[in-house]
PDB file of C-alpha atoms in Angstrom:
ATOM      1  CA  MET A   1      43.743 -33.637 -57.325  1.00 56.00           C
ATOM      2  CA  ASP A   2      40.259 -32.891 -55.871  1.00 77.00           C
ATOM      3  CA  GLU A   3      40.808 -32.942 -51.943  1.00 78.00           C
ATOM      4  CA  LYS A   4      38.249 -36.249 -51.304  1.00 83.00           C
ATOM      5  CA  LYS A   5      39.401 -37.834 -53.836  1.00 88.00           C
ATOM      6  CA  TRP A   6      42.591 -37.888 -52.510  1.00 86.00           C
ATOM      7  CA  GLN A   7      41.582 -38.448 -48.846  1.00 89.00           C
ATOM      8  CA  ALA A   8      39.676 -41.618 -50.711  1.00 92.00           C
ATOM      9  CA  GLU A   9      42.703 -42.880 -52.249  1.00 93.00           C
ATOM     10  CA  LYS A  10      44.757 -42.158 -48.988  1.00 92.00           C
ATOM     11  CA  PHE A  11      41.991 -44.110 -47.193  1.00 95.00           C
ATOM     12  CA  GLU A  12      41.836 -47.012 -49.302  1.00 95.00           C
ATOM     13  CA  ALA A  13      45.934 -47.775 -49.065  1.00 95.00           C
ATOM     14  CA  ASN A  14      45.857 -47.655 -45.563  1.00 96.00           C
ATOM     15  CA  ARG A  15      42.480 -49.957 -44.876  1.00 95.00           C
ATOM     16  CA  PRO A  16      44.445 -53.451 -44.825  1.00 93.00           C
ATOM     17  CA  HIS A  17      46.339 -51.777 -41.311  1.00 94.00           C
ATOM     18  CA  LEU A  18      43.365 -49.984 -40.554  1.00 96.00           C
ATOM     19  CA  ARG A  19      41.510 -53.270 -41.008  1.00 93.00           C
ATOM     20  CA  ALA A  20      44.513 -55.057 -38.612  1.00 91.00           C
ATOM     21  CA  VAL A  21      44.431 -52.920 -36.094  1.00 93.00           C
ATOM     22  CA  ALA A  22      40.960 -53.021 -35.251  1.00 94.00           C
ATOM     23  CA  TYR A  23      40.520 -56.700 -35.433  1.00 89.00           C
ATOM     24  CA  ARG A  24      43.432 -57.405 -32.837  1.00 89.00           C
ATOM     25  CA  MET A  25      41.958 -54.634 -30.695  1.00 91.00           C
ATOM     26  CA  LEU A  26      38.030 -56.528 -31.115  1.00 88.00           C
ATOM     27  CA  GLY A  27      38.632 -60.036 -32.270  1.00 82.00           C
ATOM     28  CA  SER A  28      35.776 -59.624 -34.662  1.00 80.00           C
ATOM     29  CA  ARG A  29      35.708 -59.194 -38.023  1.00 81.00           C
ATOM     30  CA  THR A  30      32.229 -56.682 -38.002  1.00 84.00           C
ATOM     31  CA  GLU A  31      33.172 -54.959 -35.583  1.00 88.00           C
ATOM     32  CA  ALA A  32      36.476 -54.302 -36.891  1.00 91.00           C
ATOM     33  CA  GLU A  33      34.431 -52.683 -40.193  1.00 93.00           C
ATOM     34  CA  ASP A  34      32.512 -50.812 -38.754  1.00 94.00           C
ATOM     35  CA  ALA A  35      36.074 -49.337 -36.466  1.00 96.00           C
ATOM     36  CA  VAL A  36      37.158 -49.247 -39.893  1.00 96.00           C
ATOM     37  CA  GLN A  37      34.249 -46.985 -41.648  1.00 96.00           C
ATOM     38  CA  GLU A  38      34.059 -44.376 -38.139  1.00 97.00           C
ATOM     39  CA  THR A  39      37.146 -44.029 -39.622  1.00 97.00           C
ATOM     40  CA  TRP A  40      36.403 -42.814 -43.005  1.00 96.00           C
ATOM     41  CA  LEU A  41      33.475 -40.886 -41.479  1.00 95.00           C
ATOM     42  CA  ARG A  42      35.735 -39.192 -39.213  1.00 94.00           C
ATOM     43  CA  LEU A  43      38.408 -38.174 -41.678  1.00 94.00           C
ATOM     44  CA  VAL A  44      36.179 -36.800 -44.331  1.00 91.00           C
ATOM     45  CA  ARG A  45      34.907 -34.532 -41.642  1.00 90.00           C
ATOM     46  CA  SER A  46      38.238 -33.282 -40.379  1.00 88.00           C
ATOM     47  CA  ASP A  47      40.027 -31.111 -42.085  1.00 85.00           C
ATOM     48  CA  THR A  48      43.412 -32.737 -43.522  1.00 83.00           C
ATOM     49  CA  SER A  49      45.252 -29.758 -44.349  1.00 82.00           C
ATOM     50  CA  GLU A  50      46.300 -30.122 -40.444  1.00 81.00           C
ATOM     51  CA  ILE A  51      47.597 -33.648 -40.395  1.00 87.00           C
ATOM     52  CA  GLU A  52      51.119 -33.635 -41.098  1.00 88.00           C
ATOM     53  CA  ASN A  53      51.238 -37.801 -41.014  1.00 93.00           C
ATOM     54  CA  LEU A  54      48.073 -39.410 -42.571  1.00 93.00           C
ATOM     55  CA  SER A  55      48.149 -42.412 -41.892  1.00 94.00           C
ATOM     56  CA  GLY A  56      49.306 -42.092 -37.749  1.00 94.00           C
ATOM     57  CA  TRP A  57      46.029 -39.586 -36.969  1.00 95.00           C
ATOM     58  CA  LEU A  58      44.052 -42.685 -39.012  1.00 96.00           C
ATOM     59  CA  THR A  59      45.696 -45.112 -36.768  1.00 96.00           C
ATOM     60  CA  THR A  60      44.953 -42.823 -33.492  1.00 96.00           C
ATOM     61  CA  VAL A  61      41.567 -42.202 -34.533  1.00 97.00           C
ATOM     62  CA  THR A  62      40.535 -46.493 -35.235  1.00 97.00           C
ATOM     63  CA  ALA A  63      42.653 -47.236 -31.598  1.00 97.00           C
ATOM     64  CA  ARG A  64      40.227 -44.723 -30.328  1.00 96.00           C
ATOM     65  CA  ILE A  65      37.143 -45.734 -31.673  1.00 97.00           C
ATOM     66  CA  CYS A  66      38.220 -49.759 -30.849  1.00 96.00           C
ATOM     67  CA  LEU A  67      39.103 -48.111 -27.413  1.00 95.00           C
ATOM     68  CA  ASP A  68      35.609 -47.269 -26.319  1.00 94.00           C
ATOM     69  CA  LEU A  69      33.649 -50.092 -28.203  1.00 92.00           C
ATOM     70  CA  LEU A  70      35.861 -52.181 -25.453  1.00 90.00           C
ATOM     71  CA  ARG A  71      35.005 -49.897 -22.747  1.00 88.00           C
ATOM     72  CA  SER A  72      31.666 -49.821 -23.572  1.00 85.00           C
ATOM     73  CA  ARG A  73      32.177 -54.426 -24.477  1.00 76.00           C
ATOM     74  CA  LYS A  74      33.465 -54.427 -20.717  1.00 65.00           C
ATOM     75  CA  SER A  75      30.145 -52.160 -19.171  1.00 61.00           C
ATOM     76  CA  ARG A  76      27.331 -53.982 -20.995  1.00 54.00           C
ATOM     77  CA  ARG A  77      29.682 -57.636 -19.210  1.00 50.00           C
ATOM     78  CA  GLU A  78      28.738 -55.808 -15.950  1.00 45.00           C
ATOM     79  CA  GLU A  79      24.756 -56.060 -16.771  1.00 45.00           C
ATOM     80  CA  PRO A  80      23.471 -59.561 -15.508  1.00 39.00           C
ATOM     81  CA  LEU A  81      25.108 -62.131 -18.678  1.00 43.00           C
ATOM     82  CA  THR A  82      24.848 -59.931 -21.309  1.00 43.00           C
ATOM     83  CA  ILE A  83      28.071 -61.279 -23.140  1.00 46.00           C
ATOM     84  CA  HIS A  84      30.313 -60.167 -25.907  1.00 47.00           C
ATOM     85  CA  VAL A  85      31.348 -63.680 -28.030  1.00 50.00           C
ATOM     86  CA  PRO A  86      33.944 -61.722 -30.386  1.00 49.00           C
ATOM     87  CA  GLU A  87      34.609 -64.420 -33.942  1.00 48.00           C
ATOM     88  CA  PRO A  88      37.407 -65.129 -35.279  1.00 46.00           C
ATOM     89  CA  MET A  89      38.434 -64.352 -38.557  1.00 40.00           C
ATOM     90  CA  VAL A  90      36.159 -66.502 -41.610  1.00 38.00           C
ATOM     91  CA  VAL A  91      37.648 -67.061 -44.912  1.00 36.00           C
ATOM     92  CA  HIS A  92      34.731 -65.804 -46.929  1.00 36.00           C
ATOM     93  CA  GLU A  93      34.588 -66.377 -50.647  1.00 36.00           C
ATOM     94  CA  ALA A  94      35.189 -64.269 -53.842  1.00 38.00           C
ATOM     95  CA  GLY A  95      32.071 -62.012 -55.180  1.00 41.00           C
ATOM     96  CA  ASN A  96      30.156 -60.644 -51.326  1.00 41.00           C
ATOM     97  CA  GLY A  97      32.156 -57.586 -51.240  1.00 43.00           C
ATOM     98  CA  THR A  98      34.991 -58.828 -48.811  1.00 47.00           C
ATOM     99  CA  ASP A  99      38.565 -59.059 -49.781  1.00 53.00           C
ATOM    100  CA  PRO A 100      39.406 -63.252 -49.722  1.00 49.00           C
ATOM    101  CA  GLU A 101      42.980 -62.017 -49.766  1.00 49.00           C
ATOM    102  CA  GLN A 102      43.092 -59.604 -47.045  1.00 50.00           C
ATOM    103  CA  ASP A 103      41.208 -61.940 -44.711  1.00 46.00           C
ATOM    104  CA  ALA A 104      43.238 -65.082 -45.112  1.00 42.00           C
ATOM    105  CA  VAL A 105      45.865 -62.802 -44.480  1.00 43.00           C
ATOM    106  CA  LEU A 106      44.440 -61.938 -40.732  1.00 41.00           C
ATOM    107  CA  ALA A 107      42.751 -65.602 -40.512  1.00 42.00           C
ATOM    108  CA  ASP A 108      46.363 -66.927 -40.051  1.00 41.00           C
ATOM    109  CA  SER A 109      48.280 -63.827 -38.652  1.00 44.00           C
ATOM    110  CA  VAL A 110      45.760 -63.529 -35.331  1.00 53.00           C
ATOM    111  CA  GLY A 111      44.658 -67.458 -34.549  1.00 67.00           C
ATOM    112  CA  LEU A 112      42.241 -68.515 -32.274  1.00 71.00           C
ATOM    113  CA  ALA A 113      44.813 -69.462 -29.333  1.00 71.00           C
ATOM    114  CA  LEU A 114      45.683 -65.675 -29.534  1.00 76.00           C
ATOM    115  CA  LEU A 115      41.895 -64.223 -29.814  1.00 77.00           C
ATOM    116  CA  VAL A 116      41.291 -66.325 -26.699  1.00 76.00           C
ATOM    117  CA  VAL A 117      44.872 -64.663 -24.876  1.00 79.00           C
ATOM    118  CA  LEU A 118      43.869 -61.515 -26.000  1.00 84.00           C
ATOM    119  CA  GLU A 119      40.179 -61.517 -24.112  1.00 80.00           C
ATOM    120  CA  LYS A 120      42.199 -62.083 -20.359  1.00 80.00           C
ATOM    121  CA  LEU A 121      43.132 -58.222 -21.323  1.00 89.00           C
ATOM    122  CA  ASN A 122      40.858 -54.545 -20.256  1.00 92.00           C
ATOM    123  CA  PRO A 123      40.807 -52.663 -22.329  1.00 94.00           C
ATOM    124  CA  ALA A 124      43.902 -50.526 -21.941  1.00 95.00           C
ATOM    125  CA  GLU A 125      46.509 -53.167 -21.934  1.00 95.00           C
ATOM    126  CA  ARG A 126      45.326 -54.068 -24.779  1.00 94.00           C
ATOM    127  CA  LEU A 127      45.476 -50.892 -26.529  1.00 96.00           C
ATOM    128  CA  ALA A 128      48.735 -50.682 -25.433  1.00 96.00           C
ATOM    129  CA  PHE A 129      50.004 -54.078 -26.246  1.00 95.00           C
ATOM    130  CA  VAL A 130      48.527 -54.170 -29.339  1.00 94.00           C
ATOM    131  CA  LEU A 131      49.383 -51.028 -30.710  1.00 95.00           C
ATOM    132  CA  HIS A 132      53.223 -51.827 -29.519  1.00 95.00           C
ATOM    133  CA  ASP A 133      54.348 -55.072 -30.019  1.00 92.00           C
ATOM    134  CA  MET A 134      52.256 -56.061 -32.854  1.00 91.00           C
ATOM    135  CA  PHE A 135      52.544 -52.495 -34.544  1.00 93.00           C
ATOM    136  CA  ASP A 136      55.303 -50.997 -33.279  1.00 93.00           C
ATOM    137  CA  VAL A 137      53.496 -47.831 -32.572  1.00 95.00           C
ATOM    138  CA  SER A 138      56.091 -45.699 -29.941  1.00 96.00           C
ATOM    139  CA  PHE A 139      54.470 -44.771 -26.358  1.00 97.00           C
ATOM    140  CA  ASP A 140      54.704 -41.408 -27.509  1.00 96.00           C
ATOM    141  CA  ASP A 141      52.132 -42.474 -29.871  1.00 96.00           C
ATOM    142  CA  ILE A 142      50.301 -43.669 -27.226  1.00 97.00           C
ATOM    143  CA  ALA A 143      49.862 -42.331 -24.244  1.00 97.00           C
ATOM    144  CA  PRO A 144      47.581 -39.542 -25.644  1.00 96.00           C
ATOM    145  CA  ILE A 145      45.045 -42.061 -26.715  1.00 96.00           C
ATOM    146  CA  LEU A 146      44.755 -43.419 -23.648  1.00 96.00           C
ATOM    147  CA  GLY A 147      45.308 -40.348 -21.258  1.00 95.00           C
ATOM    148  CA  ARG A 148      48.319 -41.485 -19.348  1.00 96.00           C
ATOM    149  CA  THR A 149      51.640 -40.701 -19.812  1.00 97.00           C
ATOM    150  CA  THR A 150      54.279 -42.600 -21.534  1.00 97.00           C
ATOM    151  CA  VAL A 151      56.220 -44.087 -18.883  1.00 97.00           C
ATOM    152  CA  ALA A 152      52.533 -45.741 -17.908  1.00 97.00           C
ATOM    153  CA  THR A 153      51.893 -46.505 -20.923  1.00 97.00           C
ATOM    154  CA  ARG A 154      54.612 -48.151 -20.829  1.00 97.00           C
ATOM    155  CA  GLN A 155      54.325 -50.300 -17.363  1.00 97.00           C
ATOM    156  CA  LEU A 156      50.727 -50.860 -19.647  1.00 96.00           C
ATOM    157  CA  ALA A 157      52.231 -52.836 -22.061  1.00 96.00           C
ATOM    158  CA  SER A 158      54.423 -54.535 -19.818  1.00 95.00           C
ATOM    159  CA  ARG A 159      52.045 -56.122 -17.270  1.00 94.00           C
ATOM    160  CA  ALA A 160      49.881 -56.906 -20.856  1.00 92.00           C
ATOM    161  CA  ARG A 161      52.931 -58.547 -22.195  1.00 91.00           C
ATOM    162  CA  ARG A 162      53.316 -60.952 -18.940  1.00 89.00           C
ATOM    163  CA  ARG A 163      49.556 -61.913 -18.947  1.00 84.00           C
ATOM    164  CA  VAL A 164      49.919 -62.872 -22.552  1.00 81.00           C
ATOM    165  CA  GLN A 165      53.388 -64.885 -22.107  1.00 80.00           C
ATOM    166  CA  ASP A 166      52.208 -66.124 -18.637  1.00 75.00           C
ATOM    167  CA  THR A 167      48.746 -67.307 -19.126  1.00 65.00           C
ATOM    168  CA  PRO A 168      48.817 -71.617 -20.172  1.00 61.00           C
ATOM    169  CA  SER A 169      47.425 -71.221 -23.375  1.00 58.00           C
ATOM    170  CA  THR A 170      46.262 -74.014 -26.335  1.00 61.00           C
ATOM    171  CA  THR A 171      47.862 -74.271 -29.006  1.00 69.00           C
ATOM    172  CA  GLU A 172      46.232 -73.936 -32.384  1.00 68.00           C
ATOM    173  CA  ALA A 173      46.344 -77.240 -33.514  1.00 74.00           C
ATOM    174  CA  ASP A 174      44.722 -78.540 -30.069  1.00 82.00           C
ATOM    175  CA  LEU A 175      42.232 -76.253 -30.749  1.00 82.00           C
ATOM    176  CA  SER A 176      41.554 -77.210 -34.124  1.00 83.00           C
ATOM    177  CA  ARG A 177      41.415 -81.106 -32.961  1.00 88.00           C
ATOM    178  CA  GLN A 178      39.069 -80.316 -30.134  1.00 91.00           C
ATOM    179  CA  ARG A 179      36.305 -77.890 -33.192  1.00 90.00           C
ATOM    180  CA  HIS A 180      36.536 -80.729 -35.125  1.00 92.00           C
ATOM    181  CA  VAL A 181      35.322 -83.204 -32.662  1.00 95.00           C
ATOM    182  CA  VAL A 182      32.908 -81.078 -31.247  1.00 95.00           C
ATOM    183  CA  ASP A 183      31.658 -79.390 -34.347  1.00 94.00           C
ATOM    184  CA  ALA A 184      30.970 -82.775 -35.021  1.00 96.00           C
ATOM    185  CA  PHE A 185      29.199 -83.695 -32.537  1.00 96.00           C
ATOM    186  CA  PHE A 186      27.249 -80.577 -32.793  1.00 95.00           C
ATOM    187  CA  THR A 187      25.833 -81.040 -35.630  1.00 95.00           C
ATOM    188  CA  ALA A 188      25.554 -84.882 -35.062  1.00 96.00           C
ATOM    189  CA  SER A 189      23.010 -83.905 -31.510  1.00 95.00           C
ATOM    190  CA  ARG A 190      21.148 -81.156 -33.913  1.00 93.00           C
ATOM    191  CA  GLY A 191      21.119 -84.052 -36.775  1.00 94.00           C
ATOM    192  CA  GLY A 192      19.171 -86.588 -35.143  1.00 95.00           C
ATOM    193  CA  ASP A 193      22.279 -88.906 -35.797  1.00 96.00           C
ATOM    194  CA  LEU A 194      23.271 -91.419 -33.460  1.00 96.00           C
ATOM    195  CA  GLN A 195      25.917 -93.469 -34.800  1.00 96.00           C
ATOM    196  CA  ALA A 196      27.891 -90.432 -35.321  1.00 96.00           C
ATOM    197  CA  LEU A 197      27.028 -89.059 -31.851  1.00 96.00           C
ATOM    198  CA  LEU A 198      28.663 -92.257 -31.006  1.00 97.00           C
ATOM    199  CA  ALA A 199      31.283 -92.137 -33.229  1.00 96.00           C
ATOM    200  CA  VAL A 200      32.776 -89.349 -30.715  1.00 96.00           C
ATOM    201  CA  LEU A 201      32.219 -89.828 -27.518  1.00 97.00           C
ATOM    202  CA  ASP A 202      34.357 -92.181 -24.920  1.00 97.00           C
ATOM    203  CA  PRO A 203      32.630 -95.297 -24.270  1.00 96.00           C
ATOM    204  CA  GLU A 204      32.610 -93.826 -20.223  1.00 96.00           C
ATOM    205  CA  ALA A 205      31.488 -90.569 -21.483  1.00 97.00           C
ATOM    206  CA  VAL A 206      29.845 -88.584 -18.973  1.00 97.00           C
ATOM    207  CA  PHE A 207      26.991 -85.593 -19.074  1.00 96.00           C
ATOM    208  CA  ARG A 208      26.765 -83.804 -15.779  1.00 95.00           C
ATOM    209  CA  PRO A 209      24.296 -81.165 -15.447  1.00 93.00           C
ATOM    210  CA  ASP A 210      24.938 -78.122 -12.937  1.00 93.00           C
ATOM    211  CA  ALA A 211      21.258 -78.023 -10.922  1.00 91.00           C
ATOM    212  CA  VAL A 212      19.637 -74.879 -13.203  1.00 92.00           C
ATOM    213  CA  ALA A 213      20.651 -76.435 -16.219  1.00 90.00           C
ATOM    214  CA  ALA A 214      19.079 -79.660 -15.010  1.00 88.00           C
ATOM    215  CA  ARG A 215      15.548 -77.632 -13.650  1.00 85.00           C
ATOM    216  CA  MET A 216      15.923 -76.777 -17.032  1.00 83.00           C
ATOM    217  CA  GLY A 217      14.885 -79.923 -18.055  1.00 74.00           C
ATOM    218  CA  ALA A 218      18.195 -81.655 -18.647  1.00 67.00           C
ATOM    219  CA  ALA A 219      18.670 -84.522 -17.123  1.00 69.00           C
ATOM    220  CA  GLY A 220      20.950 -86.009 -14.087  1.00 82.00           C
ATOM    221  CA  GLU A 221      23.757 -87.244 -14.592  1.00 90.00           C
ATOM    222  CA  ILE A 222      24.135 -89.341 -17.380  1.00 94.00           C
ATOM    223  CA  ARG A 223      27.058 -92.224 -18.002  1.00 95.00           C
ATOM    224  CA  GLY A 224      28.046 -94.001 -20.630  1.00 96.00           C
ATOM    225  CA  ARG A 225      28.086 -93.578 -24.371  1.00 96.00           C
ATOM    226  CA  MET A 226      24.727 -95.276 -25.780  1.00 97.00           C
ATOM    227  CA  ASP A 227      22.753 -93.067 -22.838  1.00 95.00           C
ATOM    228  CA  VAL A 228      25.036 -89.351 -23.009  1.00 96.00           C
ATOM    229  CA  ALA A 229      24.566 -90.203 -27.076  1.00 96.00           C
ATOM    230  CA  LYS A 230      20.679 -90.856 -26.819  1.00 95.00           C
ATOM    231  CA  THR A 231      20.105 -87.830 -24.571  1.00 93.00           C
ATOM    232  CA  PHE A 232      21.333 -85.510 -27.465  1.00 94.00           C
ATOM    233  CA  GLN A 233      19.820 -86.666 -30.247  1.00 94.00           C
ATOM    234  CA  GLY A 234      18.026 -84.204 -32.324  1.00 92.00           C
ATOM    235  CA  ARG A 235      19.059 -81.202 -29.561  1.00 88.00           C
ATOM    236  CA  ALA A 236      21.153 -78.923 -28.930  1.00 84.00           C
ATOM    237  CA  ARG A 237      19.252 -76.566 -32.059  1.00 85.00           C
ATOM    238  CA  GLY A 238      20.577 -73.727 -30.865  1.00 87.00           C
ATOM    239  CA  ALA A 239      24.030 -74.833 -29.337  1.00 91.00           C
ATOM    240  CA  ARG A 240      26.867 -72.183 -31.246  1.00 90.00           C
ATOM    241  CA  LEU A 241      30.347 -73.585 -30.790  1.00 90.00           C
ATOM    242  CA  ALA A 242      33.294 -71.738 -28.789  1.00 89.00           C
ATOM    243  CA  VAL A 243      36.327 -71.187 -26.762  1.00 87.00           C
ATOM    244  CA  ILE A 244      35.473 -71.762 -23.265  1.00 89.00           C
ATOM    245  CA  ASN A 245      37.950 -71.043 -20.490  1.00 84.00           C
ATOM    246  CA  GLY A 246      40.562 -72.119 -23.293  1.00 82.00           C
ATOM    247  CA  ALA A 247      38.682 -74.874 -24.450  1.00 87.00           C
ATOM    248  CA  VAL A 248      36.413 -75.797 -27.249  1.00 91.00           C
ATOM    249  CA  GLY A 249      32.462 -76.178 -26.311  1.00 94.00           C
ATOM    250  CA  ALA A 250      29.067 -75.085 -26.792  1.00 94.00           C
ATOM    251  CA  ILE A 251      26.961 -71.564 -25.694  1.00 93.00           C
ATOM    252  CA  VAL A 252      23.281 -71.153 -25.919  1.00 90.00           C
ATOM    253  CA  VAL A 253      22.659 -67.073 -26.253  1.00 84.00           C
ATOM    254  CA  ILE A 254      19.193 -66.032 -26.174  1.00 80.00           C
ATOM    255  CA  GLY A 255      18.275 -62.150 -27.072  1.00 77.00           C
ATOM    256  CA  GLY A 256      21.870 -61.765 -26.813  1.00 74.00           C
ATOM    257  CA  GLN A 257      22.110 -63.471 -22.612  1.00 83.00           C
ATOM    258  CA  LEU A 258      24.113 -66.403 -22.187  1.00 87.00           C
ATOM    259  CA  ARG A 259      21.700 -69.129 -20.990  1.00 90.00           C
ATOM    260  CA  ILE A 260      23.958 -72.159 -20.880  1.00 92.00           C
ATOM    261  CA  ALA A 261      27.657 -73.130 -21.401  1.00 94.00           C
ATOM    262  CA  LEU A 262      28.723 -76.569 -22.787  1.00 95.00           C
ATOM    263  CA  ARG A 263      32.521 -77.819 -21.615  1.00 94.00           C
ATOM    264  CA  CYS A 264      33.790 -80.412 -23.040  1.00 95.00           C
ATOM    265  CA  ALA A 265      36.882 -82.752 -21.846  1.00 94.00           C
ATOM    266  CA  LEU A 266      38.844 -84.658 -24.309  1.00 95.00           C
ATOM    267  CA  ASN A 267      40.960 -87.551 -24.056  1.00 94.00           C
ATOM    268  CA  ALA A 268      44.120 -88.768 -25.684  1.00 90.00           C
ATOM    269  CA  ASP A 269      42.351 -90.398 -28.514  1.00 92.00           C
ATOM    270  CA  GLY A 270      40.236 -86.989 -29.810  1.00 92.00           C
ATOM    271  CA  MET A 271      37.056 -88.856 -27.955  1.00 96.00           C
ATOM    272  CA  ILE A 272      34.758 -86.779 -25.812  1.00 97.00           C
ATOM    273  CA  THR A 273      34.979 -88.012 -21.829  1.00 97.00           C
ATOM    274  CA  VAL A 274      32.730 -85.430 -20.067  1.00 96.00           C
ATOM    275  CA  ILE A 275      29.937 -82.774 -20.731  1.00 96.00           C
ATOM    276  CA  ASP A 276      29.709 -80.462 -18.334  1.00 95.00           C
ATOM    277  CA  ALA A 277      26.077 -78.233 -19.062  1.00 94.00           C
ATOM    278  CA  MET A 278      26.225 -74.837 -16.606  1.00 93.00           C
ATOM    279  CA  ALA A 279      23.375 -72.478 -16.487  1.00 92.00           C
ATOM    280  CA  ASP A 280      24.098 -71.180 -13.299  1.00 93.00           C
ATOM    281  CA  PRO A 281      24.398 -67.479 -13.517  1.00 90.00           C
ATOM    282  CA  GLU A 282      27.168 -67.073 -11.040  1.00 89.00           C
ATOM    283  CA  GLU A 283      28.912 -70.060 -12.441  1.00 89.00           C
ATOM    284  CA  LEU A 284      27.918 -68.652 -16.565  1.00 89.00           C
ATOM    285  CA  ARG A 285      29.774 -64.725 -15.171  1.00 85.00           C
ATOM    286  CA  LYS A 286      33.255 -66.614 -14.231  1.00 83.00           C
ATOM    287  CA  LEU A 287      33.973 -67.963 -18.198  1.00 86.00           C
ATOM    288  CA  GLU A 288      36.080 -66.713 -20.451  1.00 82.00           C
ATOM    289  CA  ILE A 289      34.211 -67.318 -23.729  1.00 83.00           C
ATOM    290  CA  VAL A 290      35.362 -66.532 -27.368  1.00 81.00           C
ATOM    291  CA  LEU A 291      32.458 -67.535 -29.979  1.00 79.00           C
ATOM    292  CA  ILE A 292      33.971 -70.087 -32.575  1.00 78.00           C
ATOM    293  CA  GLU A 293      31.566 -68.413 -35.875  1.00 62.00           C
ATOM    294  CA  THR A 294      31.097 -71.195 -38.893  1.00 55.00           C
TER     295      THR A 294
END
């Protein structure tokens, strides 16, 4: 068989696994697809006669690419208010060049709650945890990717495991409930639908902008369902749903820069009780954010 054809067949056979690895590493469908494509490009430039275990080689290459992306992402985050917002898997309709069945498998296996927890790990911890705990890759094979000893790699995975287990995480059901309410609120806000806004606000709802948000045009503290609803009526056009410090809210990103975070608190009845508008750069830098693609 022609070598290029053989490479293509073997790569396609491994593609679902590589997508799964990359998605868990990066938390972004787009970046995962890019990482897998880069793995293919490296494969076609390589001498496969030197590769004994092609599946293992492909996994290693994908992991290295993802690690580089995570480190680059971390470096960018150190720049003022530059933000990476990973997105949970969105299941697409057939006919757009994606595989809906594979998307559904990933969406079911990597929920938003897990993405939120994984975002707390540093790049080395995330790689060690994902490859070993989720894909059963040996520490001996992971260690060279990280440039560490097997013992050090095992310790990384153990530390990551403890952080994941010790992190109070909102359940997928809770996040889904929050998302439904907050999405309804901001959809109504953009559309100027006062009644729809009132429907999801608690009677004693409070809107609290920080000093920077107030200087940007937000009113001071506002109390009461009607007044809060009128404040948001026809606004929030640039707001995008996101998990902010473990709860669903919204953010405004302009030119790759995080400008405003809107944190929402819900009561037991699923009504919004508090909306905090944060625009202070120092406070924004402290937030843990995972974008929700819709």
